[in-house]
Tab-separated table of C-alpha atoms and ligand atoms in Angstrom:
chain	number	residue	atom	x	y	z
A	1	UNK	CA	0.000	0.000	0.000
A	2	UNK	CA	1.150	3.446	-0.480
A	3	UNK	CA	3.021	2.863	-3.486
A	4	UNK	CA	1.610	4.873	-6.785
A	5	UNK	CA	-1.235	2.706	-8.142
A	6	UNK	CA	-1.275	4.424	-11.360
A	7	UNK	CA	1.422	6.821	-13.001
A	8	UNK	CA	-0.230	8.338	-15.930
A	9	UNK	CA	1.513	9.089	-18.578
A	10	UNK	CA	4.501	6.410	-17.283
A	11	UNK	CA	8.766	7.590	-17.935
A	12	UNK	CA	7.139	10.464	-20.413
A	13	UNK	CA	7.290	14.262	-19.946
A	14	UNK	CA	4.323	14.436	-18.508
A	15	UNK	CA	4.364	11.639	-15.621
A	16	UNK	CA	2.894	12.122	-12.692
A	17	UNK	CA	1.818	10.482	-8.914
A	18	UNK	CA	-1.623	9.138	-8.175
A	19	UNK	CA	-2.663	6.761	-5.596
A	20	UNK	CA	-5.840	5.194	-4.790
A	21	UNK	CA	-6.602	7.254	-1.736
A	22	UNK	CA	-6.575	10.330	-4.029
A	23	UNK	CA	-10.219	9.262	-6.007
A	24	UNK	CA	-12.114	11.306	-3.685
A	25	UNK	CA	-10.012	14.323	-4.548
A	26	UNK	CA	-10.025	14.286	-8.436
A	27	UNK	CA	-12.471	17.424	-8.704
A	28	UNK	CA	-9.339	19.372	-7.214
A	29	UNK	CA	-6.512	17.057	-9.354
A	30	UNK	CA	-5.018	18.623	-11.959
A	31	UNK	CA	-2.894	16.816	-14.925
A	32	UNK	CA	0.661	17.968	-15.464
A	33	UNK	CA	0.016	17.650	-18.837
A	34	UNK	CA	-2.907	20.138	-18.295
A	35	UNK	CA	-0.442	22.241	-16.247
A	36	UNK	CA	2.509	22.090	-18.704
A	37	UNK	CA	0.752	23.207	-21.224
A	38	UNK	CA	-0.864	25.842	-19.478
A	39	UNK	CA	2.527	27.481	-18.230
A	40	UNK	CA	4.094	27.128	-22.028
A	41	UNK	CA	6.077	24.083	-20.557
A	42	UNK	CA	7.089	26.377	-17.489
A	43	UNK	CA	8.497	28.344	-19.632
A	44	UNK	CA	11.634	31.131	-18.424
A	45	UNK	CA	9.030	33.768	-19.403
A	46	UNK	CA	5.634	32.473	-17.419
A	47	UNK	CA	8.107	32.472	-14.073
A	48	UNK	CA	6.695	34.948	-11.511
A	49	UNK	CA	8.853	34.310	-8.743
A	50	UNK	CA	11.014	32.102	-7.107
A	51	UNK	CA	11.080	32.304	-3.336
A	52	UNK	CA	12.960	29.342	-0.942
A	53	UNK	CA	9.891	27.197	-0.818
A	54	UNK	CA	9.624	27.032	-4.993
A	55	UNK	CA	9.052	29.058	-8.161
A	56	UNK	CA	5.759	30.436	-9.325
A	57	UNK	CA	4.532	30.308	-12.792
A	58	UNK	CA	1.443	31.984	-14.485
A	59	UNK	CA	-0.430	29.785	-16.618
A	60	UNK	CA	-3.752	29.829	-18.922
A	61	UNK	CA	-6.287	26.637	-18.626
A	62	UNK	CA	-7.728	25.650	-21.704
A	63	UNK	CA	-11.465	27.254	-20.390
A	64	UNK	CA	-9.154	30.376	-20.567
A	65	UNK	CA	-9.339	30.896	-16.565
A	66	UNK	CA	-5.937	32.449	-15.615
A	67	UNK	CA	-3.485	30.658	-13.342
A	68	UNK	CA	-0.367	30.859	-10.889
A	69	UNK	CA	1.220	27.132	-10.171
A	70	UNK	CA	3.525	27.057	-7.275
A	71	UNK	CA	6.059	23.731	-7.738
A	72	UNK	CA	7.278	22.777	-4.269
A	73	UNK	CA	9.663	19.627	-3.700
A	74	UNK	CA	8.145	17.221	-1.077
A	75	UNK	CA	10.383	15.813	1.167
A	76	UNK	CA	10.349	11.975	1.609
A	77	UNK	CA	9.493	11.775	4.970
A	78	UNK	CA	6.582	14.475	4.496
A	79	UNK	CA	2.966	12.792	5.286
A	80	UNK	CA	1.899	13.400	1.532
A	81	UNK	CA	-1.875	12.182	2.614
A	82	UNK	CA	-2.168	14.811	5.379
A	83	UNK	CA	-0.972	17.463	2.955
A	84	UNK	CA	-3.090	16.553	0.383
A	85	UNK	CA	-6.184	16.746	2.797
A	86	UNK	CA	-4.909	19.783	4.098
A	87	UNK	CA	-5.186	21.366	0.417
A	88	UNK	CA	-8.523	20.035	-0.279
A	89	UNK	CA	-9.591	21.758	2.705
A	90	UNK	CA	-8.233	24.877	2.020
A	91	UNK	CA	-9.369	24.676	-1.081
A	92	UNK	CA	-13.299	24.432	-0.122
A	93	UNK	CA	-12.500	27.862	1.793
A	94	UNK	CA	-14.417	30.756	-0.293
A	95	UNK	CA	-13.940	33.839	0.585
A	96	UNK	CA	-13.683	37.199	-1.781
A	97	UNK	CA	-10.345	38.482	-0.379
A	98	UNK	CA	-8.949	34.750	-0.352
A	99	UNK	CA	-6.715	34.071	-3.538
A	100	UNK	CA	-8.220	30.556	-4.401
A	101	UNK	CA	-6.483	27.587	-3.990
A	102	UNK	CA	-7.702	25.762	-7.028
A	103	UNK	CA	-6.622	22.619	-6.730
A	104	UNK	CA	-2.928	20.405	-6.909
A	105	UNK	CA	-0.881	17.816	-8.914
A	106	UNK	CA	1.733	15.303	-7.460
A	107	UNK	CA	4.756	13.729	-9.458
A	108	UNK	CA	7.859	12.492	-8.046
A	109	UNK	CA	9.286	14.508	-4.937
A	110	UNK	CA	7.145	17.123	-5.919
A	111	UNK	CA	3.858	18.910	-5.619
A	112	UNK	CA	2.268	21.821	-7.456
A	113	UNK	CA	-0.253	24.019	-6.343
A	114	UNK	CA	-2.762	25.895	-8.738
A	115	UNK	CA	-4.237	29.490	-7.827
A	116	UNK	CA	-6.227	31.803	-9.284
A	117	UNK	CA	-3.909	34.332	-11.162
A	118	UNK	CA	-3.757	38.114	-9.624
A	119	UNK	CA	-2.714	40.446	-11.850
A	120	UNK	CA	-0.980	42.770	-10.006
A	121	UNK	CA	1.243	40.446	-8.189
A	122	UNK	CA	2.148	41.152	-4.062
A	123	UNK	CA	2.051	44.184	-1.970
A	124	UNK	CA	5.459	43.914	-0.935
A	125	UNK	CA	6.411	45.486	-4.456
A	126	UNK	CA	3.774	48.289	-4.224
A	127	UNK	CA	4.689	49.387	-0.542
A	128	UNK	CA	8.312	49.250	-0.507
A	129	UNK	CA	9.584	49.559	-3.947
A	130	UNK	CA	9.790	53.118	-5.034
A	131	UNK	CA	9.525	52.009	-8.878
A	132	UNK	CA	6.245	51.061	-8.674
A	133	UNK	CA	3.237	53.074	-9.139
A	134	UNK	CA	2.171	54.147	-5.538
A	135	UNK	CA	-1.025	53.091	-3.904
A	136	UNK	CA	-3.183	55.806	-3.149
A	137	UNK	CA	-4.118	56.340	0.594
A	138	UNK	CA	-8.079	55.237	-0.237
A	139	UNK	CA	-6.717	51.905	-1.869
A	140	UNK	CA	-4.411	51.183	0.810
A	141	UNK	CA	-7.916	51.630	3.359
A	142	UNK	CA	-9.669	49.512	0.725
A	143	UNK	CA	-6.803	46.614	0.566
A	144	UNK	CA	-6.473	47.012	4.361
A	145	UNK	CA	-10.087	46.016	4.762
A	146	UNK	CA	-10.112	43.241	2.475
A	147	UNK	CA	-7.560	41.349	4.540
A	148	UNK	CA	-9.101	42.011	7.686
A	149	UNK	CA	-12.582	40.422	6.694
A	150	UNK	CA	-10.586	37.172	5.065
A	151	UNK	CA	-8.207	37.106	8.048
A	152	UNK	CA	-11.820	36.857	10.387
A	153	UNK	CA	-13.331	34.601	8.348
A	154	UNK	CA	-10.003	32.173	8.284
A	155	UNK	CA	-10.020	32.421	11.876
A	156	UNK	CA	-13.921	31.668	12.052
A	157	UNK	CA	-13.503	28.515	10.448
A	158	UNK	CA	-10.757	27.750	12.561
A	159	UNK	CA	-8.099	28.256	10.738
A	160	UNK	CA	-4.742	30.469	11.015
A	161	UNK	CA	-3.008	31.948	8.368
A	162	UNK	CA	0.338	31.823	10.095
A	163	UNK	CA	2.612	34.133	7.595
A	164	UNK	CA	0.688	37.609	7.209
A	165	UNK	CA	2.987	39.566	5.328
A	166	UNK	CA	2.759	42.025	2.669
A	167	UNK	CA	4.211	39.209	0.135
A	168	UNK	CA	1.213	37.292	0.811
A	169	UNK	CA	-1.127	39.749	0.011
A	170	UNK	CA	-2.062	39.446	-3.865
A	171	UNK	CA	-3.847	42.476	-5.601
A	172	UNK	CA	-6.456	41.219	-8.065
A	173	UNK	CA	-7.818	43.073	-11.169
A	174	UNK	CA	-9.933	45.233	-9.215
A	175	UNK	CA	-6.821	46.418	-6.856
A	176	UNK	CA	-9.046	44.412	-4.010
A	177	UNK	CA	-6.226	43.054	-1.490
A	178	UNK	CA	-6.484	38.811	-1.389
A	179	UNK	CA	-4.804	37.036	1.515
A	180	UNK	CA	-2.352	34.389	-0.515
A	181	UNK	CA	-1.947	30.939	1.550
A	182	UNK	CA	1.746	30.591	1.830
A	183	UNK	CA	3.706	27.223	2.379
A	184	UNK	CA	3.165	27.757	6.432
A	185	UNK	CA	-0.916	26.966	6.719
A	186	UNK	CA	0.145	23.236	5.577
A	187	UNK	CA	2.953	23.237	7.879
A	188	UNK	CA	5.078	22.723	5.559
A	189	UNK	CA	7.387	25.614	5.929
A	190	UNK	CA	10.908	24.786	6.719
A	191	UNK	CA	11.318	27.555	8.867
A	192	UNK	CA	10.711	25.957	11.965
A	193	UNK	CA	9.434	29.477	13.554
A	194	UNK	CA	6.248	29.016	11.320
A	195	UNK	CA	6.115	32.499	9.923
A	196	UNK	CA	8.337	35.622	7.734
A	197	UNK	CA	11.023	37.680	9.622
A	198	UNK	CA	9.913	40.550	10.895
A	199	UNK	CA	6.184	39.702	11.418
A	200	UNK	CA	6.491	36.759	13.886
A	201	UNK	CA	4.920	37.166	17.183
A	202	UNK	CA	7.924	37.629	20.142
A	203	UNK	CA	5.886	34.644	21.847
A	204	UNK	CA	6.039	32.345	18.867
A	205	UNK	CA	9.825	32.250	18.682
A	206	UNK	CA	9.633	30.758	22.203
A	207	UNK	CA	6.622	28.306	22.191
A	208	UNK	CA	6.643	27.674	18.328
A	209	UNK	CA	2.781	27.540	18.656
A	210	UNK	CA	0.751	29.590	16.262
A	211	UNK	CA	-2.122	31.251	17.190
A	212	UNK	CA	-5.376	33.355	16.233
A	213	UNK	CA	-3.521	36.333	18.397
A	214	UNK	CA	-0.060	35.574	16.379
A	215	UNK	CA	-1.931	36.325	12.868
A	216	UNK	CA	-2.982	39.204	14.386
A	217	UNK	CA	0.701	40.270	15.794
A	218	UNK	CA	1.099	39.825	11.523
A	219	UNK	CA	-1.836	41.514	10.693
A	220	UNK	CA	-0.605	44.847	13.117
A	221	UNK	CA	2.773	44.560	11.362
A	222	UNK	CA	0.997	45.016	8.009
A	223	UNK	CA	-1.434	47.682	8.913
A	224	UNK	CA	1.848	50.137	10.879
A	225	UNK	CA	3.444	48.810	6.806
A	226	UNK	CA	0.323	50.057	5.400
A	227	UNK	CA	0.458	53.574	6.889
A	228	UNK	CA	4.520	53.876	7.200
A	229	UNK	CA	5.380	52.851	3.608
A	230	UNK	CA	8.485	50.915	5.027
A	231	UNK	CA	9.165	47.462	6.414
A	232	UNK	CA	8.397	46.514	9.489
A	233	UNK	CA	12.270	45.772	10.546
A	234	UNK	CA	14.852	48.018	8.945
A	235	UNK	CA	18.446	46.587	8.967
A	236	UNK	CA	20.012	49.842	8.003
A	237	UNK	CA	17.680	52.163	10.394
A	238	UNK	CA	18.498	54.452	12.811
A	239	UNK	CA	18.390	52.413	16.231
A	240	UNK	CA	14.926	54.482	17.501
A	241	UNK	CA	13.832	53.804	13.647
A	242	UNK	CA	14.837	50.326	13.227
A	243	UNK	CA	11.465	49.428	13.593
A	244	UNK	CA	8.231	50.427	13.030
A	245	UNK	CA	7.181	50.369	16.523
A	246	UNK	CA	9.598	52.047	17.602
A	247	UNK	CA	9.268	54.354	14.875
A	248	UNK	CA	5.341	55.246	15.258
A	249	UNK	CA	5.897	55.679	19.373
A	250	UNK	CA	8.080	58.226	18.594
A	251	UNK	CA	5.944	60.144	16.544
A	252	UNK	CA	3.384	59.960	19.154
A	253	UNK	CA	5.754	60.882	21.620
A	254	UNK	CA	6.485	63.909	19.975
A	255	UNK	CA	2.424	64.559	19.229
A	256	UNK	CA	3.171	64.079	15.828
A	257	UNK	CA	1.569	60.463	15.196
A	258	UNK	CA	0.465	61.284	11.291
A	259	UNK	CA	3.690	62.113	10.994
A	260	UNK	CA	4.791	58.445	11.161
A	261	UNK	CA	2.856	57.957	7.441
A	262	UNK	CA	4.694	57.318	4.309
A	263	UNK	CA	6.240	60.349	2.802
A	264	UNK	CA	5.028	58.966	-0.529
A	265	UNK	CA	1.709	59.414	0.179
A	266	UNK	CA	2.406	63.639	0.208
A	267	UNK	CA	-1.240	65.169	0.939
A	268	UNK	CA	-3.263	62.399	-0.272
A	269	UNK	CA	-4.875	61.419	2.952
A	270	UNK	CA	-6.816	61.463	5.793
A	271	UNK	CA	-5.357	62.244	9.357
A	272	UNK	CA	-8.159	60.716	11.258
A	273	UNK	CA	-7.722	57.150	8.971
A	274	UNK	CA	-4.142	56.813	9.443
A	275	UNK	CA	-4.568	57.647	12.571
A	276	UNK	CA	-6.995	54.808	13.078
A	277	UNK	CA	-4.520	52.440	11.354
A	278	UNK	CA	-1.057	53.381	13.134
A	279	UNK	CA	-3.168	52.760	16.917
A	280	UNK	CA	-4.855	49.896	15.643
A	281	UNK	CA	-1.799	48.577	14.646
A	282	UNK	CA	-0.003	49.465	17.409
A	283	UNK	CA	-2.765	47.450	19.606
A	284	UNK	CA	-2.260	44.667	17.518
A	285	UNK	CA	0.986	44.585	17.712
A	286	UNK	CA	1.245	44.491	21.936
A	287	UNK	CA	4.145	42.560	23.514
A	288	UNK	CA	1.257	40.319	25.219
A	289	UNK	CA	-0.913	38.120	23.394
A	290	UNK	CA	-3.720	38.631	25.448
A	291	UNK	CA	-3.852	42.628	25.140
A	292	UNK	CA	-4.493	42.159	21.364
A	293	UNK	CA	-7.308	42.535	19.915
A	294	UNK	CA	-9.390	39.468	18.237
A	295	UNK	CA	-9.857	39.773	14.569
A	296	UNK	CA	-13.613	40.251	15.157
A	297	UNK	CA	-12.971	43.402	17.217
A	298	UNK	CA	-9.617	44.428	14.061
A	299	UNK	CA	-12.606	44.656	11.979
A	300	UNK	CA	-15.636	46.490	14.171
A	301	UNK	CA	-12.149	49.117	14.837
A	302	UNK	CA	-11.712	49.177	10.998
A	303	UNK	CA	-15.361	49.854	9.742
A	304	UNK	CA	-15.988	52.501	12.865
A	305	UNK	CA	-18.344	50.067	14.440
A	306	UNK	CA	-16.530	50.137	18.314
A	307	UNK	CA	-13.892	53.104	19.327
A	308	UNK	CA	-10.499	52.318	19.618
A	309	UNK	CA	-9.107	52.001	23.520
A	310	UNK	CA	-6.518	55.160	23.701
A	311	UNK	CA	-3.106	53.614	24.355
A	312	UNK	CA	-0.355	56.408	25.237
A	313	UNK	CA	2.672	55.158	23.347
A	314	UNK	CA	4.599	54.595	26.581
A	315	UNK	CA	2.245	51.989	27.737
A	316	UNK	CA	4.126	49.059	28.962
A	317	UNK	CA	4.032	45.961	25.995
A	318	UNK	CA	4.226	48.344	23.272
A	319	UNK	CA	7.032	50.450	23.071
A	320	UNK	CA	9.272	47.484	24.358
A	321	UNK	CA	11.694	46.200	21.885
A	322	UNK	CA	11.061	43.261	20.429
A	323	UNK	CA	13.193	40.149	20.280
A	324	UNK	CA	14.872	40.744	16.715
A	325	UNK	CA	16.258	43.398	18.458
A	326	UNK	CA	19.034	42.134	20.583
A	327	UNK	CA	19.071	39.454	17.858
A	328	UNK	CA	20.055	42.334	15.277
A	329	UNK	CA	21.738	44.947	17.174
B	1	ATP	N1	-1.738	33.608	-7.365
B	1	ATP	C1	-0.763	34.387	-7.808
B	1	ATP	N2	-0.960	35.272	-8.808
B	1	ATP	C2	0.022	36.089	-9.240
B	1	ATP	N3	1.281	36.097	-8.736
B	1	ATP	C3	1.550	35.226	-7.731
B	1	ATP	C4	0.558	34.334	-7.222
B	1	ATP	N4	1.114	33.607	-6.218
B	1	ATP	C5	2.384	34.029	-6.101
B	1	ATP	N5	2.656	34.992	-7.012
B	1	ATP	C6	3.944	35.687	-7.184
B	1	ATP	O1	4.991	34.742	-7.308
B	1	ATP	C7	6.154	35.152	-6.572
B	1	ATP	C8	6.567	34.045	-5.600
B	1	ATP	O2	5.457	33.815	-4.700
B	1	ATP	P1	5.535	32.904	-3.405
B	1	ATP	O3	4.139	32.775	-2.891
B	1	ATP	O4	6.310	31.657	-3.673
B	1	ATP	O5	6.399	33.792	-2.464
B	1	ATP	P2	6.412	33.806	-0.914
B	1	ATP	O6	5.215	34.573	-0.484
B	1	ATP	O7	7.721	34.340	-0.453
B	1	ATP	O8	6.297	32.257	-0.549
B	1	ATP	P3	5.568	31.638	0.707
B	1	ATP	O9	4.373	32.500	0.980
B	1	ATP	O10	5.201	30.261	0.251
B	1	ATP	O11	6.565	31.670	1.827
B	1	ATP	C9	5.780	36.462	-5.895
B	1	ATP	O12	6.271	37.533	-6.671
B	1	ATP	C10	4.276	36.477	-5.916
B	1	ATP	O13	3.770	37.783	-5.999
């Protein structure tokens, strides 16, 4: 048992791993040849991205439907039925500001994942890459709120993101912000801290145990991103700018807190909003798990439905360096 039942298309280009437990999954199989073709033969020019987990390639399906497949290598020891299950489920997950996970295909040592294509690639390049086109401060609010509701909703049907980042957050045609499912929902990241640099919770690195109140840590590391135009952890920064913490408690120190906003954004904006986003993420973002916010009450604070709790930037949990810190320094 275990051993490949069928391999379709046997020692030719387009051979590929099924086994018999995989029948009940075939509405979310694809067939490399389906995939090959689709991605020109994963062709130099279809290649989106190559990141340590795998390169991305955009595709088109036959029915014309647009495509990213992600190739990963699986491990030999990796429980290739649990994963599988694993992307099923995700894949039954609908949500508007989710980038669909469409379905897989297994060959030898390795698995690819199909998505729905977006457009307009990752966030990462429009916040922090000066050669892009910048995003207004009204899309940024839009985006911002599109995450929020998809980050709820994961966490509704019990599930955690673990790696919010701006990399993982896909812009579609419409400039609406979709929550990408990196490698670390299957638990299949190799990073053993579950998560990006930068935007794991202080409390992860010591219990390794993700949580609904870790995505948020994330999620108030994006939304200070959002507002600052600049990464959460700067190598080269000035020590009292090396992060954005740091960074946004001094502004508020110095009863300047708008001031904290990305230059970029010049007078396209509105104080009270970025205001809202730089305390919301700065209460998301609390040393202590259980002083942040759920994602219930990110999103009541987001669409004005409950008043933020005023937190003076010297109150203990926030303006505390974090970990990376003495890790860095
Ligand atoms: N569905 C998609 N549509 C369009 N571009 C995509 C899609 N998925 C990924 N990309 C692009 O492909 C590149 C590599 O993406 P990938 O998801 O592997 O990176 P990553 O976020 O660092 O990886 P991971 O989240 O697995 O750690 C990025 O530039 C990303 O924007």
């Amino acid at each position: 048992m275990g051993a490949a039942l069928r391999s379709m298309y046997a020692n030719s280009k387009y051979e590929e791993v099924r086994e018999e437990w995989e029948e009940d999954y075939s509405p979310q199989r694809f067939s490399y040849k389906g995939l090959y073709k689709a991605t020109k033969g994963f062709k130099e020019s279809e290649l989106l991205g190559t990141e340590a987990n795998g390169a991305v390639y955009r595709g088109k399906l036959s029915s014309n439907a647009h495509i990213a497949v992600k190739r990963v290598s699986l491990d030999a020891e990796q429980d290739t039925k649990h994963l599988v299950s694993q992307i099923v489920g995700i894949g039954k997950l609908r949500h508007k500001n989710l980038v669909q996970l469409l379905g897989y295909c297994r060959r030898k040592g390795e698995l690819l994942l199909v998505y729905d294509y977006m457009p307009y690639g990752n966030l990462d390049d429009f916040l922090f890459n000066e050669e892009k086109p910048k995003l207004s401060w009204s899309q940024r609010l839009h985006i911002i709120k599109g995450v929020a509701s998809a980050l709820l909703y994961l966490h509704e049907q019990i599930v955690l993101h673990r790696d919010v980042k701006a990399a993982n957050v896909l812009l579609d045609e419409d400039l609406n912000g979709r929550l990408d499912f990196g490698l670390a929902i299957f638990g299949t990241n190799r990073n053993p801290m579950l998560g990006s640099v930068g935007y794991v919770a202080p409390e992860l690195i010591i219990t390794g145990m993700p949580t609904t109140k870790a995505d948020v840590y994330s999620f108030g590391a994006l939304l200070l991103e959002f507002a600052c135009g600049r990464m959460f952890i700067e190598y080269p920064g000035k020590p009292e700018e090396f992060n954005l913490i740091s960074w946004v408690c001094q502004c508020s120190k110095r009863g300047n807190l708008v001031g904290a906003r990305d230059i970029r954004l010049e007078g396209d904006y509105v104080s009270k909003e970025i205001e809202m986003v730089l305390k919301l993420g700065l209460l998301c973002v609390q040393y202590n798990p259980e002083d942040r916010p759920s994602m219930a009450q990110v999103v009541s604070y987001i669409d004005g439905n409950a008043v933020l709790p005023e937190m003076p930037p010297d109150t203990p949990g926030i303006s505390i360096p974090t970990p990376y810190h003495e890790v860095l320094a």
